Coordinates of C-alpha atoms in Angstrom, one line a residue:
Chain P
M252 CA 83.0 20.2 -170.0
S253 CA 80.8 17.8 -168.0
A254 CA 82.3 14.9 -166.2
P255 CA 82.2 11.6 -168.1
S256 CA 79.0 9.6 -167.6
Y257 CA 77.3 6.5 -168.8
N258 CA 75.5 6.3 -172.1
F259 CA 71.7 6.5 -171.9
A260 CA 70.5 3.3 -170.2
Y261 CA 74.0 2.2 -169.3
L262 CA 74.8 0.0 -172.3
D263 CA 76.8 1.3 -175.2
E264 CA 75.1 1.8 -178.6
Q265 CA 76.8 -1.2 -180.3
T266 CA 75.6 -3.5 -177.5
K267 CA 72.1 -2.2 -177.8
R268 CA 72.1 -2.8 -181.6
M269 CA 73.3 -6.3 -181.1
I270 CA 70.6 -7.0 -178.5
R271 CA 67.9 -5.2 -180.6
R272 CA 68.8 -7.5 -183.6
A273 CA 68.5 -10.5 -181.3
I274 CA 65.1 -9.3 -180.1
L275 CA 63.8 -8.9 -183.6
K276 CA 64.9 -12.5 -184.5
A277 CA 63.4 -13.7 -181.3
I278 CA 60.0 -12.2 -182.2
A279 CA 60.2 -13.5 -185.7
V280 CA 60.7 -17.1 -184.4
P281 CA 58.4 -17.2 -181.3
G282 CA 59.8 -19.3 -178.5
Y283 CA 63.2 -19.9 -180.1
Q284 CA 66.2 -19.0 -178.0
V285 CA 68.5 -16.5 -179.8
P286 CA 72.1 -16.5 -178.5
F287 CA 73.4 -13.0 -177.8
A288 CA 76.7 -11.5 -176.5
S289 CA 75.5 -10.9 -173.0
R290 CA 77.5 -8.2 -171.2
E291 CA 78.7 -7.9 -167.7
M292 CA 76.3 -5.7 -165.8
P293 CA 76.9 -3.9 -162.5
M294 CA 75.0 -6.6 -160.7
P295 CA 75.6 -10.3 -160.3
Y296 CA 74.3 -13.1 -162.5
G297 CA 71.0 -14.3 -161.0
W298 CA 69.9 -10.7 -160.3
G299 CA 68.3 -10.3 -163.7
T300 CA 71.1 -9.3 -165.9
G301 CA 69.3 -10.7 -169.0
G302 CA 66.1 -8.8 -168.3
V303 CA 68.1 -5.7 -167.5
Q304 CA 69.9 -5.8 -170.8
I305 CA 66.7 -6.2 -172.7
T306 CA 65.1 -3.3 -170.8
A307 CA 68.1 -1.2 -171.4
S308 CA 68.0 -1.9 -175.1
I309 CA 64.3 -1.1 -175.6
I310 CA 63.6 1.7 -173.1
G311 CA 63.3 5.3 -174.1
P312 CA 63.1 8.5 -172.1
K313 CA 59.3 8.7 -172.3
D314 CA 58.7 5.1 -171.0
V315 CA 57.4 4.4 -167.6
L316 CA 59.0 1.4 -165.9
K317 CA 57.7 -1.1 -163.3
V318 CA 59.8 -3.8 -161.8
I319 CA 58.5 -6.7 -159.8
D320 CA 60.1 -9.5 -158.0
Q321 CA 57.8 -12.5 -157.2
G322 CA 54.9 -10.1 -157.8
S323 CA 56.3 -7.5 -155.3
D324 CA 57.4 -4.0 -156.1
D325 CA 59.2 -3.6 -152.8
T326 CA 61.8 -6.4 -152.5
T327 CA 65.5 -5.8 -152.9
N328 CA 65.8 -7.0 -156.5
A329 CA 62.8 -4.9 -157.7
V330 CA 63.9 -1.8 -155.8
S331 CA 67.5 -1.9 -157.0
I332 CA 66.7 -2.5 -160.7
R333 CA 64.1 0.3 -160.6
A334 CA 66.6 2.6 -159.0
F335 CA 69.2 1.5 -161.6
F336 CA 67.0 2.6 -164.5
A337 CA 65.8 5.8 -162.7
K338 CA 69.5 6.7 -162.4
V339 CA 71.0 5.6 -165.8
A340 CA 68.0 6.3 -168.0
S341 CA 66.2 9.0 -166.0
V342 CA 62.9 7.3 -166.7
A343 CA 59.7 7.6 -164.8
V344 CA 59.0 4.6 -162.6
T345 CA 55.8 3.3 -161.1
T346 CA 54.4 0.4 -159.2
R347 CA 51.0 0.6 -161.0
T348 CA 50.6 -2.1 -163.6
R349 CA 48.3 0.0 -165.7
E350 CA 50.6 3.0 -165.8
A351 CA 53.7 1.0 -167.0
D352 CA 54.9 0.8 -170.6
I353 CA 57.6 -1.7 -169.7
I354 CA 57.3 -4.2 -166.8
Q355 CA 60.4 -6.1 -165.9
T356 CA 59.6 -9.1 -163.8
R357 CA 61.1 -11.9 -161.9
H358 CA 58.8 -14.9 -161.8
R359 CA 55.3 -13.4 -161.8
I360 CA 52.9 -11.8 -164.3
P361 CA 50.7 -9.1 -162.7
E362 CA 47.2 -10.0 -161.7
T363 CA 45.9 -6.9 -163.5
P364 CA 45.5 -8.0 -167.1
L365 CA 48.2 -6.5 -169.4
A366 CA 47.1 -4.2 -172.2
E367 CA 48.1 -3.8 -175.9
G368 CA 51.3 -1.8 -176.3
Q369 CA 52.7 -2.9 -172.9
I370 CA 56.0 -4.9 -172.9
I371 CA 56.8 -7.4 -170.2
V372 CA 60.4 -8.4 -169.7
F373 CA 61.1 -11.7 -167.9
Q374 CA 64.3 -12.4 -166.1
V375 CA 65.3 -16.0 -166.9
P376 CA 67.8 -18.1 -165.0
I377 CA 67.8 -21.3 -167.2
P378 CA 66.2 -20.7 -170.6
E379 CA 66.4 -24.2 -171.9
P380 CA 63.4 -26.3 -170.9
L381 CA 65.2 -29.5 -171.8
R382 CA 68.3 -28.8 -169.9
F383 CA 67.6 -31.0 -166.9
L384 CA 66.7 -33.8 -169.3
E385 CA 69.7 -33.3 -171.6
P386 CA 72.7 -31.4 -170.4
R387 CA 74.4 -30.9 -173.8
E388 CA 73.6 -27.7 -175.6
T389 CA 74.4 -29.4 -179.0
E390 CA 71.8 -32.1 -178.3
T391 CA 69.0 -29.7 -177.0
R392 CA 69.6 -27.6 -180.1
L393 CA 69.0 -30.7 -182.2
M394 CA 66.0 -31.7 -180.2
H395 CA 64.4 -28.2 -180.9
A396 CA 65.4 -28.5 -184.6
L397 CA 63.6 -31.9 -184.8
E398 CA 60.7 -31.0 -182.5
D399 CA 61.8 -33.9 -180.4
Y400 CA 59.8 -33.0 -177.3
G401 CA 58.8 -36.5 -176.3
P402 CA 61.3 -36.6 -173.3
M403 CA 59.4 -33.6 -171.8
H404 CA 56.1 -35.5 -172.0
I405 CA 57.8 -38.5 -170.4
K406 CA 59.0 -36.3 -167.5
L407 CA 55.5 -35.1 -166.9
Y408 CA 54.3 -38.7 -167.2
E409 CA 56.8 -39.7 -164.6
D410 CA 55.3 -37.0 -162.3
I411 CA 51.9 -38.7 -162.7
A412 CA 53.3 -42.2 -162.2
R413 CA 55.1 -41.1 -159.0
H414 CA 52.6 -38.6 -157.5
G415 CA 49.3 -39.3 -159.2
H416 CA 49.3 -35.8 -160.8
I417 CA 51.7 -33.5 -162.6
A418 CA 53.7 -32.2 -159.8
T419 CA 55.6 -29.5 -161.8
T420 CA 54.4 -26.2 -160.2
Y421 CA 56.7 -23.6 -161.8
A422 CA 58.7 -23.3 -165.0
Y423 CA 55.9 -25.4 -166.4
P424 CA 56.8 -26.1 -170.1
V425 CA 54.7 -24.5 -172.9
R426 CA 54.5 -24.8 -176.6
V427 CA 54.6 -21.4 -178.4
A428 CA 52.7 -20.9 -181.6
G429 CA 52.5 -24.7 -182.1
R430 CA 56.3 -25.0 -182.6
Y431 CA 58.9 -24.3 -179.9
L432 CA 59.0 -25.8 -176.5
M433 CA 59.7 -22.9 -174.1
D434 CA 60.5 -22.4 -170.5
P435 CA 58.2 -19.6 -169.2
S436 CA 60.9 -18.8 -166.6
P437 CA 60.2 -19.9 -163.0
T438 CA 56.8 -18.3 -162.9
P439 CA 54.3 -20.4 -161.0
K440 CA 52.2 -22.3 -163.5
F441 CA 49.3 -20.2 -162.2
D442 CA 50.5 -17.5 -164.6
N443 CA 50.9 -19.8 -167.7
P444 CA 47.3 -19.1 -168.9
K445 CA 48.1 -15.3 -168.9
M446 CA 50.8 -15.9 -171.6
H447 CA 48.2 -17.3 -174.0
I448 CA 46.9 -14.7 -176.5
S449 CA 48.3 -12.0 -174.3
P450 CA 47.8 -8.5 -175.8
A451 CA 51.3 -7.5 -174.5
L452 CA 54.7 -8.3 -176.1
Q453 CA 56.6 -10.8 -173.9
L454 CA 60.4 -10.7 -173.9
F455 CA 62.7 -13.1 -172.0
G456 CA 66.3 -12.5 -171.2
A457 CA 68.9 -14.9 -169.7
G458 CA 72.1 -13.0 -169.0
R459 CA 74.4 -15.8 -167.7
E460 CA 73.1 -18.3 -170.3
K461 CA 73.2 -15.6 -173.0
R462 CA 69.8 -16.2 -174.6
I463 CA 66.9 -14.0 -175.6
Y464 CA 63.4 -15.3 -176.6
A465 CA 60.0 -13.8 -177.2
I466 CA 56.3 -14.3 -177.5
P467 CA 54.6 -11.7 -179.8
P468 CA 51.1 -10.4 -178.7
N469 CA 48.1 -12.6 -179.6
T470 CA 50.2 -15.8 -179.8
E471 CA 49.1 -19.3 -178.7
V472 CA 50.9 -20.5 -175.7
V473 CA 49.8 -24.0 -174.6
S474 CA 50.9 -25.7 -171.4
L475 CA 51.9 -29.3 -172.0
D476 CA 49.4 -31.9 -170.6
F477 CA 47.6 -35.2 -171.3
E478 CA 44.0 -35.8 -172.3
D479 CA 43.4 -37.6 -169.0
H480 CA 45.5 -35.2 -167.0
P481 CA 44.7 -31.8 -168.3
F482 CA 46.7 -28.8 -167.3
E483 CA 45.5 -27.2 -164.1
V484 CA 46.7 -24.1 -162.2
Q485 CA 47.1 -23.9 -158.4
R486 CA 43.9 -23.2 -156.5
F487 CA 43.8 -21.6 -153.1
D488 CA 41.1 -22.5 -150.6
R489 CA 41.2 -19.0 -149.0
T490 CA 41.4 -15.4 -149.9
C491 CA 44.0 -12.7 -149.4
A492 CA 44.2 -11.7 -145.7
L493 CA 44.8 -8.1 -146.6
C494 CA 42.4 -7.3 -149.5
G495 CA 40.2 -10.4 -149.6
A496 CA 41.0 -11.1 -153.2
A497 CA 40.0 -14.6 -154.5
G498 CA 41.4 -16.3 -157.6
V499 CA 44.9 -14.6 -157.2
Y500 CA 48.2 -16.1 -156.4
L501 CA 48.9 -16.1 -152.7
D502 CA 52.1 -16.0 -150.7
E503 CA 52.3 -17.7 -147.3
V504 CA 53.8 -15.4 -144.7
L505 CA 54.9 -16.6 -141.2
T506 CA 53.8 -14.1 -138.6
D507 CA 55.4 -15.5 -135.4
D508 CA 57.6 -18.4 -134.2
K509 CA 54.6 -20.4 -133.0
G510 CA 53.3 -21.4 -136.5
A511 CA 50.9 -18.6 -137.1
R512 CA 50.7 -17.7 -140.7
M513 CA 48.7 -15.6 -143.2
F514 CA 48.1 -15.8 -146.9
V515 CA 48.4 -12.5 -148.9
C516 CA 48.5 -11.5 -152.5
S517 CA 51.9 -12.0 -154.1
D518 CA 51.1 -9.0 -156.4
T519 CA 51.6 -6.1 -154.0
D520 CA 50.2 -3.5 -156.5
H521 CA 47.0 -5.5 -157.0
C522 CA 46.6 -5.9 -153.3
E523 CA 47.2 -2.2 -152.5
C524 CA 44.8 -1.0 -155.2
R525 CA 42.1 -3.3 -153.8
Q526 CA 42.7 -2.1 -150.3
A527 CA 42.5 1.5 -151.5
A528 CA 39.2 0.9 -153.2
P529 CA 37.3 -1.5 -151.0
R530 CA 34.0 -1.0 -152.7
L531 CA 35.5 -2.2 -156.0
A532 CA 36.9 -5.2 -154.1
E533 CA 33.5 -6.4 -153.1
G534 CA 32.5 -6.7 -156.7
A535 CA 35.5 -8.8 -157.7
Chain I
M117 CA 99.0 22.7 -193.3
R118 CA 96.2 20.8 -191.6
R119 CA 93.0 20.2 -193.5
A120 CA 89.7 20.0 -191.8
A121 CA 88.3 16.5 -191.8
P122 CA 85.7 16.1 -194.6
R123 CA 82.2 16.5 -193.3
P124 CA 79.8 13.8 -194.2
R125 CA 77.4 14.9 -197.0
F126 CA 74.5 13.3 -195.1
S127 CA 74.4 13.8 -191.4
G128 CA 72.3 10.8 -190.4
F129 CA 70.3 10.9 -187.2
D130 CA 70.1 14.2 -185.3
D131 CA 70.6 12.3 -182.1
P132 CA 72.0 8.8 -182.7
V133 CA 71.1 7.5 -179.3
F134 CA 67.4 8.6 -179.0
D135 CA 66.5 8.5 -182.7
A136 CA 67.9 4.9 -183.0
Q137 CA 65.9 3.9 -179.9
M138 CA 62.6 5.3 -181.2
T139 CA 63.3 3.8 -184.6
F140 CA 64.0 0.4 -183.1
R141 CA 60.8 0.5 -181.0
A142 CA 58.8 1.1 -184.2
V143 CA 60.6 -1.8 -186.0
M144 CA 60.0 -4.0 -182.9
N145 CA 56.3 -3.0 -182.7
A146 CA 56.0 -3.7 -186.4
T147 CA 57.6 -7.1 -186.1
A148 CA 55.5 -8.0 -183.0
N149 CA 52.4 -7.0 -184.9
P150 CA 53.0 -8.2 -188.5
G151 CA 51.5 -6.1 -191.2
R152 CA 50.6 -3.2 -188.9
V153 CA 51.9 0.0 -190.5
E154 CA 54.0 2.1 -188.1
E155 CA 54.9 5.7 -188.6
L156 CA 58.3 7.2 -187.7
S157 CA 58.5 10.8 -186.5
L158 CA 62.2 11.3 -186.3
L159 CA 63.8 10.9 -189.7
P160 CA 67.5 11.0 -190.6
D161 CA 69.3 13.0 -193.2
M162 CA 70.3 10.4 -195.8
P163 CA 70.4 10.1 -199.6
S164 CA 67.0 10.8 -201.0
R165 CA 66.9 7.6 -203.0
L166 CA 66.4 5.8 -199.6
A167 CA 62.9 6.0 -198.1
A168 CA 63.4 7.9 -194.8
S169 CA 62.0 5.1 -192.7
L170 CA 64.3 2.6 -194.5
A171 CA 67.3 4.9 -193.8
A172 CA 66.3 5.2 -190.2
A173 CA 66.0 1.4 -189.7
A174 CA 69.3 0.9 -191.4
L175 CA 71.1 3.4 -189.1
A176 CA 69.4 1.8 -186.1
L177 CA 70.2 -1.8 -186.8
I178 CA 73.3 -2.0 -189.0
D179 CA 76.9 -1.9 -187.8
H180 CA 80.3 -3.5 -188.5
D181 CA 78.9 -6.9 -187.4
T182 CA 76.3 -7.0 -190.2
P183 CA 77.3 -7.4 -193.8
V184 CA 75.0 -5.5 -196.1
F185 CA 73.7 -6.4 -199.6
L186 CA 72.6 -3.6 -201.9
D187 CA 70.4 -4.4 -204.9
R188 CA 71.3 -2.9 -208.3
S189 CA 69.1 0.1 -207.8
F190 CA 70.6 1.1 -204.5
A191 CA 74.1 0.2 -205.5
S192 CA 73.9 2.5 -208.5
D193 CA 73.8 5.5 -206.2
P194 CA 77.3 5.7 -204.7
D195 CA 76.1 8.1 -202.0
I196 CA 74.1 5.3 -200.4
A197 CA 77.0 2.9 -199.8
A198 CA 79.2 5.9 -198.8
S199 CA 76.7 7.3 -196.2
L200 CA 75.8 3.9 -194.8
S201 CA 79.4 3.0 -194.5
F202 CA 80.2 6.3 -192.8
H203 CA 77.5 6.2 -190.2
T204 CA 77.4 2.5 -189.4
G205 CA 80.8 1.1 -190.3
C206 CA 79.2 -1.8 -192.2
G207 CA 80.8 -3.8 -195.0
F208 CA 79.1 -4.7 -198.3
V209 CA 78.8 -8.1 -199.9
E210 CA 78.0 -9.1 -203.5
D211 CA 76.7 -12.5 -202.5
P212 CA 73.2 -12.3 -201.0
S213 CA 73.7 -15.4 -198.9
C214 CA 76.5 -13.6 -196.9
A215 CA 74.3 -10.6 -196.0
A216 CA 72.7 -10.0 -192.6
F217 CA 70.7 -7.2 -194.1
A218 CA 69.6 -6.8 -197.8
L219 CA 68.5 -3.4 -198.9
I220 CA 66.2 -3.7 -201.9
G221 CA 65.3 -0.5 -203.8
H222 CA 63.5 -2.3 -206.6
P223 CA 61.5 -5.2 -205.0
A224 CA 60.0 -6.3 -208.3
E225 CA 63.5 -7.5 -209.2
C226 CA 64.5 -8.8 -205.7
P227 CA 66.7 -11.9 -205.9
A228 CA 64.8 -15.1 -204.8
F229 CA 64.3 -15.1 -201.0
S230 CA 66.0 -18.5 -200.9
S231 CA 69.2 -17.0 -202.2
F232 CA 69.6 -15.1 -198.8
A233 CA 70.9 -16.6 -195.6
Q234 CA 68.1 -18.8 -194.2
G235 CA 69.7 -19.8 -190.9
T236 CA 70.0 -23.4 -189.9
L237 CA 67.5 -25.7 -188.1
E238 CA 69.6 -25.4 -185.0
Y239 CA 70.2 -21.6 -185.4
P240 CA 67.4 -20.1 -187.4
D241 CA 68.4 -16.7 -186.2
R242 CA 71.4 -16.7 -188.5
S243 CA 69.3 -15.5 -191.3
A244 CA 68.9 -12.3 -193.4
T245 CA 66.5 -9.5 -192.9
L246 CA 65.3 -7.9 -196.1
F247 CA 64.4 -4.2 -196.4
L248 CA 62.1 -3.7 -199.3
Q249 CA 61.3 -0.1 -200.4
V250 CA 57.8 0.1 -201.8
E251 CA 55.7 2.9 -203.3
K252 CA 52.5 1.9 -201.6
L253 CA 52.1 0.7 -198.0
D254 CA 48.9 0.7 -196.0
N255 CA 46.4 -1.6 -194.3
E256 CA 43.9 -1.6 -197.1
A257 CA 42.7 -4.9 -198.6
G258 CA 45.7 -6.7 -200.1
L259 CA 47.6 -9.5 -198.5
R260 CA 45.7 -11.2 -195.8
L261 CA 47.9 -12.1 -192.9
R262 CA 47.6 -14.6 -190.1
G263 CA 49.9 -15.9 -187.4
P264 CA 51.6 -14.9 -184.2
G265 CA 51.2 -11.3 -183.4
I266 CA 47.9 -11.1 -185.3
S267 CA 44.5 -11.4 -183.7
D268 CA 42.5 -13.3 -186.3
S269 CA 43.8 -11.7 -189.5
R270 CA 45.2 -8.4 -190.8
H271 CA 45.3 -6.8 -194.3
L272 CA 48.4 -5.3 -195.8
A273 CA 48.7 -3.6 -199.2
A274 CA 52.2 -3.0 -200.6
A275 CA 53.4 -2.4 -204.1
P276 CA 55.4 -3.1 -206.1
L277 CA 56.5 -6.5 -204.9
P278 CA 58.1 -9.5 -206.6
A279 CA 55.7 -11.1 -209.1
S280 CA 56.2 -14.4 -207.4
L281 CA 55.7 -13.0 -203.9
A282 CA 52.9 -15.3 -202.9
E283 CA 54.9 -18.5 -203.8
E284 CA 58.1 -17.0 -202.3
L285 CA 56.3 -16.2 -199.0
A286 CA 54.6 -19.6 -198.9
A287 CA 58.0 -21.3 -199.4
N288 CA 59.5 -19.0 -196.8
R289 CA 56.8 -20.1 -194.3
E290 CA 57.3 -23.7 -195.3
R291 CA 61.0 -23.5 -194.3
F292 CA 60.0 -22.3 -190.8
P293 CA 61.8 -21.9 -188.4
Q294 CA 64.4 -21.2 -191.2
G295 CA 63.6 -18.3 -193.5
V296 CA 64.1 -14.6 -194.1
D297 CA 62.2 -11.7 -192.4
L298 CA 60.9 -8.9 -194.5
L299 CA 60.5 -5.2 -193.5
L300 CA 58.6 -3.0 -195.9
F301 CA 59.3 0.8 -196.1
N302 CA 57.5 3.7 -197.7
G303 CA 58.2 7.3 -196.9
S304 CA 58.1 7.6 -193.1
R305 CA 56.2 4.3 -192.7
L306 CA 57.1 0.7 -192.2
A307 CA 55.6 -2.7 -191.7
A308 CA 57.0 -6.2 -191.1
L309 CA 56.4 -9.6 -192.5
P310 CA 58.4 -11.9 -190.2
R311 CA 58.8 -15.5 -191.2
S312 CA 56.2 -16.7 -188.7
T313 CA 53.4 -14.9 -190.7
R314 CA 51.2 -16.9 -193.1
V315 CA 50.1 -14.9 -196.1
E316 CA 46.9 -15.6 -197.9
G317 CA 45.9 -14.1 -201.3

């Protein structure tokens, strides 16, 4: 007899069924936060326990998994979650966006456009976009029920009154399919347009807050704005110092203690692919 | 004298873990792409009155947390309740409004969609999922679907369906975000009509 071991993908089957049912309801009501009985995972809250539980519930032995943290495949969070699934589900893992069936992400959407059939799983710290405006869950539930989203517009207006422009740069609120106000997780607003009419299924998991929500493929995702202050993404007046990419999200990296710095792609896979194929890079 | 435990007459999934996972992914893909017909390759051993895809989805999603409603045609075959109960541990309810899943073998006589749990405005997820077993299911011309998960529009042909389906579905969409979600099954195939989908013609 073999020694006792974990079930495939760590979670027990009853937990997976409960999460799977929540995912189906989340897809049926795009942008609505479905409560679920979040389990304790062998990693602390804030490390992506919501995303990990979704991935564990959907993944199969033939899937190829990619995990990114702020666009990077090689930071602690990404490496440890990738190793977790390689161990408990024996799945193939990759850093290549194109090769992945499931991409678990913390706060970025890859620069390489996602394809039909791919699933992107977001780790979400605070799923309720209205939470900082209204701390009571009973009230935010009611606000969603009544589509009472005026306070969010007021918050954005206050940005304009104070700073002259909408100063919200990440977790920028969106309306999904013309109905629910949704927090896109703390992705930079640079990535909001990638959620709109995406060919990939987008799933969001918040472990500590015990919520799952979803955006089906080909679904309208509109960032809130005003006629005279239309939604805009961050622009960078330079290109990646490593691969020369323009029009991508850049990270600022300090290189010494005298103030020298460089700007590089936050999406490490995108950057590596471009460095490996410099001729393609010139065309981009 | 010890007697051997009775063996179930229907053995369900060959591999409960991996077969349930593959079935769920097909149901999830169907729900994310409303109207698109998905094909299941791993099918369980369940009473033959149940379409194989319906039986697989039931085994993958139902458990002791989800009360099940059986319509008259499924309830008339005692093997169905017995095998579902054996493999999932589910309980059965007579009142459609108490069911998390409703298994409908004769969709033409399906109780009104509004008689099932609709969820509340605050918690629209507390609503029923209806499994309808149909004799025809493909992407030929039929219902014209629009909405989240559909690029432009998609066709779905299914029969038999309730005579008042168009009105029922329109009313279901009208109640959004409340409402029921439909899964349609035929042989090894399935398709979904979640409440977010608008149905024309």
